[in-house]
Amino acid sequence: MTNGSLPSTPPLLCEHPLDQAKQDSFRVVCGVCGSFWDLESRAADIAYDASYPAERGHFDPRVGALKMRTLSHWLDSADVVVKGKRVCEVGFGGGTCLPLLAQEARHVLGIEANATTIAHAKQAGYRAELLLIDELPARLDEPVDLWIFQDAFEHIPDPAPFVDWMRDNSSPGAEILLVAPRADSLSQTLMGRLWLHKLPDHLFHWSQRGLVEFMSKRGFALRTDFFPLKYISPQMAIAHALHKAGVADGARKWLGGTALAVPFNFGEMGLVFRAASS
């Protein structure tokens, strides 16, 4: 790990002093909490256009079925209640979890940065209010009781104003279920560049401490944490590896169904935050 002048690097999203950060190979690591910028990912050019969800299999019903199974497991593991609540999934991707939430929620909202995913969800007829992140109103019609991030928080380039907006649009005691790659996970430490979450669109990786402190400053206290297991099939694992290696989508067409699925963790953390009552 080296000190000295860092490459052109913006402030750390965890909001700890940049002058305490150090460069370690492709990373600029926070000296306080261990969160880090990925310099190689910052140099990449990723467009959230129609190709983005297609290349990642977001609209594949086999992937969607496992996402629903995974979310149900997370809700149970974290003791998070959906029934009767106004629920918002941020970064809903293919949208397959929106109907699952609508089965028990009083109202479901979905927020996305990609207009293609909004159009897909509308065409699918999902029972949810769909919002583009660049067109969010300052105030929603009603406050949200439960926010859900399934590997989405790490995609927000400037999370501070967004979380402030969430707080302004949260009911007293509202909760956040958040699953994200963990910067200080054992798999990240051991795998380095081979870590499955080292992707061009993952610019900043949060440590658990960094994220907990960041959310606490904005009125969301940690209620509990849990070890988030994802249900994946061998085909999904291979597809993810091929995508990470830059193999074109057409090379993955041979992948079969998802009859066999096993719980796995790639170095993610699961956190539940609760808004302070006002």
Short mmCIF file of C-alpha atoms in Angstrom, two decimals:
data_model
loop_
_atom_site.label_atom_id
_atom_site.label_comp_id
_atom_site.label_asym_id
_atom_site.label_seq_id
_atom_site.Cartn_x
_atom_site.Cartn_y
_atom_site.Cartn_z
CA MET A 1 0.00 0.00 0.00
CA THR A 2 1.44 3.36 -0.98
CA ASN A 3 1.05 6.88 0.34
CA GLY A 4 1.79 10.05 -1.58
CA SER A 5 -0.35 11.84 -4.14
CA LEU A 6 -3.38 9.90 -5.29
CA PRO A 7 -4.55 9.85 -8.90
CA SER A 8 -7.30 12.28 -9.81
CA THR A 9 -9.88 10.96 -7.37
CA PRO A 10 -13.13 12.57 -6.21
CA PRO A 11 -14.11 12.60 -2.54
CA LEU A 12 -14.86 9.20 -1.05
CA LEU A 13 -18.58 8.39 -1.08
CA CYS A 14 -18.29 7.22 2.55
CA GLU A 15 -17.41 10.89 3.27
CA HIS A 16 -14.26 10.12 5.22
CA PRO A 17 -11.22 12.33 4.47
CA LEU A 18 -9.56 11.60 1.14
CA ASP A 19 -6.20 12.58 2.61
CA GLN A 20 -6.41 9.48 4.81
CA ALA A 21 -6.97 7.19 1.82
CA LYS A 22 -4.21 5.13 0.24
CA GLN A 23 -3.74 3.63 -3.18
CA ASP A 24 -3.44 -0.14 -3.26
CA SER A 25 -3.03 -1.37 -6.84
CA PHE A 26 -6.30 -0.56 -8.68
CA ARG A 27 -8.02 0.67 -5.50
CA VAL A 28 -8.08 3.91 -3.53
CA VAL A 29 -8.96 2.65 -0.06
CA CYS A 30 -10.48 4.73 2.74
CA GLY A 31 -8.13 4.71 5.71
CA VAL A 32 -11.03 4.97 8.14
CA CYS A 33 -13.59 2.37 7.04
CA GLY A 34 -12.02 0.37 4.19
CA SER A 35 -14.47 1.37 1.46
CA PHE A 36 -12.75 1.98 -1.87
CA TRP A 37 -12.85 3.47 -5.33
CA ASP A 38 -12.01 1.06 -8.17
CA LEU A 39 -9.75 3.13 -10.44
CA GLU A 40 -10.09 0.71 -13.35
CA SER A 41 -13.88 0.80 -13.19
CA ARG A 42 -13.82 4.60 -12.92
CA ALA A 43 -11.93 4.67 -16.23
CA ALA A 44 -14.55 2.51 -17.97
CA ASP A 45 -17.43 3.94 -19.99
CA ILE A 46 -20.74 2.28 -19.11
CA ALA A 47 -24.03 3.40 -20.65
CA TYR A 48 -27.34 2.49 -19.01
CA ASP A 49 -28.97 1.94 -22.40
CA ALA A 50 -30.99 -0.93 -23.90
CA SER A 51 -27.91 -3.16 -24.06
CA TYR A 52 -27.30 -2.97 -20.32
CA PRO A 53 -30.17 -5.20 -19.08
CA ALA A 54 -29.93 -7.47 -22.11
CA GLU A 55 -26.26 -8.27 -21.55
CA ARG A 56 -26.88 -9.02 -17.88
CA GLY A 57 -29.88 -11.28 -18.37
CA HIS A 58 -32.23 -9.00 -16.44
CA PHE A 59 -35.20 -10.03 -18.57
CA ASP A 60 -34.48 -13.76 -18.45
CA PRO A 61 -37.43 -15.43 -16.64
CA ARG A 62 -35.08 -18.09 -15.22
CA VAL A 63 -32.99 -15.40 -13.55
CA GLY A 64 -36.18 -13.67 -12.40
CA ALA A 65 -37.48 -16.82 -10.72
CA LEU A 66 -34.31 -17.13 -8.66
CA LYS A 67 -34.39 -13.41 -7.79
CA MET A 68 -37.87 -13.85 -6.34
CA ARG A 69 -36.79 -16.88 -4.35
CA THR A 70 -33.76 -14.97 -3.09
CA LEU A 71 -35.74 -11.89 -2.06
CA SER A 72 -38.25 -14.03 -0.16
CA HIS A 73 -35.36 -15.64 1.71
CA TRP A 74 -33.85 -12.23 2.56
CA LEU A 75 -37.15 -10.87 3.85
CA ASP A 76 -37.52 -13.88 6.13
CA SER A 77 -33.88 -13.81 7.26
CA ALA A 78 -34.03 -10.12 8.16
CA ASP A 79 -37.53 -10.27 9.67
CA VAL A 80 -38.77 -7.60 7.25
CA VAL A 81 -42.55 -7.31 6.80
CA VAL A 82 -44.08 -6.34 3.45
CA LYS A 83 -47.77 -6.85 4.21
CA GLY A 84 -49.82 -3.68 4.21
CA LYS A 85 -46.84 -1.42 3.52
CA ARG A 86 -45.96 1.07 0.83
CA VAL A 87 -42.84 -0.52 -0.67
CA CYS A 88 -40.28 0.87 -3.10
CA GLU A 89 -37.66 -1.24 -4.87
CA VAL A 90 -34.77 0.92 -6.03
CA GLY A 91 -33.03 -0.45 -9.11
CA PHE A 92 -35.59 -3.16 -9.91
CA GLY A 93 -33.82 -4.38 -13.06
CA GLY A 94 -36.02 -6.90 -14.85
CA GLY A 95 -38.84 -6.11 -12.44
CA THR A 96 -39.67 -9.72 -11.59
CA CYS A 97 -39.78 -8.99 -7.85
CA LEU A 98 -42.38 -6.24 -8.25
CA PRO A 99 -45.30 -8.72 -8.57
CA LEU A 100 -43.97 -10.66 -5.58
CA LEU A 101 -44.04 -7.51 -3.47
CA ALA A 102 -47.46 -6.52 -4.83
CA GLN A 103 -48.97 -9.72 -3.45
CA GLU A 104 -48.82 -8.33 0.09
CA ALA A 105 -47.85 -4.65 -0.11
CA ARG A 106 -50.45 -1.90 0.00
CA HIS A 107 -48.67 -0.14 -2.87
CA VAL A 108 -45.48 -0.84 -4.82
CA LEU A 109 -43.12 1.65 -6.43
CA GLY A 110 -40.10 0.91 -8.59
CA ILE A 111 -37.23 3.29 -9.36
CA GLU A 112 -34.77 2.78 -12.21
CA ALA A 113 -32.05 4.70 -14.02
CA ASN A 114 -32.68 2.85 -17.27
CA ALA A 115 -35.66 3.82 -19.43
CA THR A 116 -35.55 0.42 -21.13
CA THR A 117 -36.31 -1.38 -17.87
CA ILE A 118 -39.18 1.02 -17.19
CA ALA A 119 -40.63 0.26 -20.64
CA HIS A 120 -40.20 -3.49 -20.09
CA ALA A 121 -41.99 -3.37 -16.72
CA LYS A 122 -44.86 -1.37 -18.20
CA GLN A 123 -45.20 -3.81 -21.08
CA ALA A 124 -45.24 -6.71 -18.62
CA GLY A 125 -48.12 -5.06 -16.80
CA TYR A 126 -46.53 -5.15 -13.36
CA ARG A 127 -48.77 -3.65 -10.69
CA ALA A 128 -46.40 -0.93 -9.59
CA GLU A 129 -45.80 2.79 -9.90
CA LEU A 130 -42.65 3.17 -12.01
CA LEU A 131 -40.33 6.16 -11.70
CA LEU A 132 -37.19 7.19 -13.58
CA ILE A 133 -34.51 8.33 -11.16
CA ASP A 134 -33.80 11.51 -13.13
CA GLU A 135 -37.46 12.53 -12.93
CA LEU A 136 -38.25 11.96 -9.25
CA PRO A 137 -40.62 14.49 -7.66
CA ALA A 138 -39.36 16.29 -4.58
CA ARG A 139 -42.22 14.71 -2.65
CA LEU A 140 -44.06 11.47 -3.36
CA ASP A 141 -47.84 11.36 -2.93
CA GLU A 142 -47.35 9.23 0.19
CA PRO A 143 -44.27 8.32 2.22
CA VAL A 144 -42.58 4.93 1.78
CA ASP A 145 -42.60 2.33 4.56
CA LEU A 146 -40.00 -0.04 3.10
CA TRP A 147 -37.15 0.57 0.67
CA ILE A 148 -35.42 -2.38 -1.03
CA PHE A 149 -32.00 -2.43 -2.68
CA GLN A 150 -30.99 -5.71 -4.31
CA ASP A 151 -27.43 -5.11 -5.51
CA ALA A 152 -28.44 -1.60 -6.54
CA PHE A 153 -27.04 0.85 -3.97
CA GLU A 154 -23.50 0.46 -5.33
CA HIS A 155 -24.71 1.77 -8.71
CA ILE A 156 -25.77 5.18 -7.35
CA PRO A 157 -23.03 7.65 -8.37
CA ASP A 158 -23.97 10.30 -5.78
CA PRO A 159 -25.88 8.58 -2.97
CA ALA A 160 -25.95 11.43 -0.44
CA PRO A 161 -28.72 13.50 -2.09
CA PHE A 162 -30.62 10.36 -2.98
CA VAL A 163 -30.64 9.07 0.60
CA ASP A 164 -31.62 12.56 1.79
CA TRP A 165 -34.55 12.37 -0.66
CA MET A 166 -35.44 8.93 0.71
CA ARG A 167 -35.46 10.28 4.26
CA ASP A 168 -37.77 13.12 3.22
CA ASN A 169 -40.11 10.56 1.65
CA SER A 170 -40.05 7.96 4.43
CA SER A 171 -42.73 7.27 7.00
CA PRO A 172 -41.75 7.27 10.70
CA GLY A 173 -39.98 4.00 11.40
CA ALA A 174 -39.54 3.20 7.71
CA GLU A 175 -37.03 0.46 6.95
CA ILE A 176 -34.40 -0.18 4.29
CA LEU A 177 -33.47 -3.71 3.23
CA LEU A 178 -30.10 -3.38 1.52
CA VAL A 179 -27.87 -6.05 0.01
CA ALA A 180 -24.62 -4.93 -1.62
CA PRO A 181 -21.05 -6.12 -2.28
CA ARG A 182 -18.90 -5.71 0.81
CA ALA A 183 -15.55 -4.00 0.27
CA ASP A 184 -14.01 -5.62 3.33
CA SER A 185 -15.33 -9.12 2.64
CA LEU A 186 -13.02 -12.11 2.73
CA SER A 187 -13.75 -12.93 -0.92
CA GLN A 188 -12.72 -9.43 -2.04
CA THR A 189 -9.52 -9.64 0.00
CA LEU A 190 -8.57 -13.04 -1.37
CA MET A 191 -9.69 -12.65 -5.00
CA GLY A 192 -8.65 -9.07 -5.83
CA ARG A 193 -9.23 -8.49 -9.54
CA LEU A 194 -10.98 -11.85 -9.80
CA TRP A 195 -13.69 -10.86 -7.32
CA LEU A 196 -17.03 -11.34 -9.06
CA HIS A 197 -18.23 -7.89 -7.98
CA LYS A 198 -15.27 -6.16 -9.63
CA LEU A 199 -17.21 -4.94 -12.66
CA PRO A 200 -16.98 -1.81 -14.84
CA ASP A 201 -20.23 -0.43 -13.42
CA HIS A 202 -19.18 -0.94 -9.79
CA LEU A 203 -17.13 2.20 -9.19
CA PHE A 204 -17.25 2.43 -5.40
CA HIS A 205 -17.39 -0.48 -2.97
CA TRP A 206 -18.72 0.06 0.53
CA SER A 207 -17.47 -1.54 3.71
CA GLN A 208 -20.14 -2.36 6.27
CA ARG A 209 -18.78 0.24 8.67
CA GLY A 210 -18.67 2.89 5.97
CA LEU A 211 -22.25 2.28 4.88
CA VAL A 212 -23.62 2.10 8.42
CA GLU A 213 -21.98 5.42 9.35
CA PHE A 214 -23.13 7.04 6.10
CA MET A 215 -26.77 6.00 6.64
CA SER A 216 -26.70 6.93 10.32
CA LYS A 217 -25.76 10.52 9.47
CA ARG A 218 -28.94 10.67 7.38
CA GLY A 219 -31.33 9.40 9.97
CA PHE A 220 -31.26 5.66 9.24
CA ALA A 221 -29.90 3.53 12.09
CA LEU A 222 -28.83 -0.08 11.66
CA ARG A 223 -31.51 -2.43 13.02
CA THR A 224 -29.83 -5.70 12.09
CA ASP A 225 -27.43 -7.30 9.68
CA PHE A 226 -27.61 -10.74 8.08
CA PHE A 227 -25.63 -13.01 5.78
CA PRO A 228 -27.43 -12.74 2.42
CA LEU A 229 -27.48 -16.01 0.52
CA LYS A 230 -28.45 -15.86 -3.14
CA TYR A 231 -30.06 -18.74 -4.98
CA ILE A 232 -28.07 -19.31 -8.12
CA SER A 233 -27.90 -22.07 -10.69
CA PRO A 234 -24.64 -23.39 -12.17
CA GLN A 235 -25.75 -21.81 -15.43
CA MET A 236 -26.12 -18.40 -13.80
CA ALA A 237 -22.66 -18.67 -12.26
CA ILE A 238 -21.13 -19.50 -15.65
CA ALA A 239 -23.08 -16.71 -17.34
CA HIS A 240 -21.85 -14.21 -14.75
CA ALA A 241 -18.27 -15.33 -15.24
CA LEU A 242 -18.59 -15.04 -19.03
CA HIS A 243 -20.06 -11.56 -18.69
CA LYS A 244 -17.21 -10.53 -16.40
CA ALA A 245 -14.77 -11.88 -19.00
CA GLY A 246 -16.43 -9.80 -21.71
CA VAL A 247 -17.96 -12.67 -23.68
CA ALA A 248 -20.80 -11.56 -25.93
CA ASP A 249 -24.37 -12.38 -24.95
CA GLY A 250 -24.76 -14.76 -27.87
CA ALA A 251 -22.17 -17.09 -26.38
CA ARG A 252 -24.43 -17.68 -23.40
CA LYS A 253 -27.54 -18.84 -25.28
CA TRP A 254 -26.77 -22.48 -24.59
CA LEU A 255 -27.30 -22.05 -20.86
CA GLY A 256 -30.12 -24.24 -19.58
CA GLY A 257 -32.80 -23.81 -16.95
CA THR A 258 -32.60 -23.29 -13.24
CA ALA A 259 -33.88 -26.60 -11.90
CA LEU A 260 -30.81 -26.89 -9.67
CA ALA A 261 -30.21 -23.86 -7.49
CA VAL A 262 -27.98 -23.54 -4.46
CA PRO A 263 -27.59 -20.72 -1.90
CA PHE A 264 -24.35 -18.82 -2.26
CA ASN A 265 -22.65 -15.63 -1.12
CA PHE A 266 -20.12 -13.80 -3.33
CA GLY A 267 -19.03 -11.34 -0.63
CA GLU A 268 -22.27 -9.45 -0.11
CA MET A 269 -23.55 -7.86 3.08
CA GLY A 270 -27.16 -7.69 4.17
CA LEU A 271 -28.29 -4.71 6.26
CA VAL A 272 -31.62 -3.45 7.57
CA PHE A 273 -31.88 0.21 8.56
CA ARG A 274 -34.73 1.94 10.35
CA ALA A 275 -35.62 5.61 10.12
CA ALA A 276 -35.76 7.55 13.34
CA SER A 277 -39.30 8.53 14.25
CA SER A 278 -39.90 12.25 13.97
#
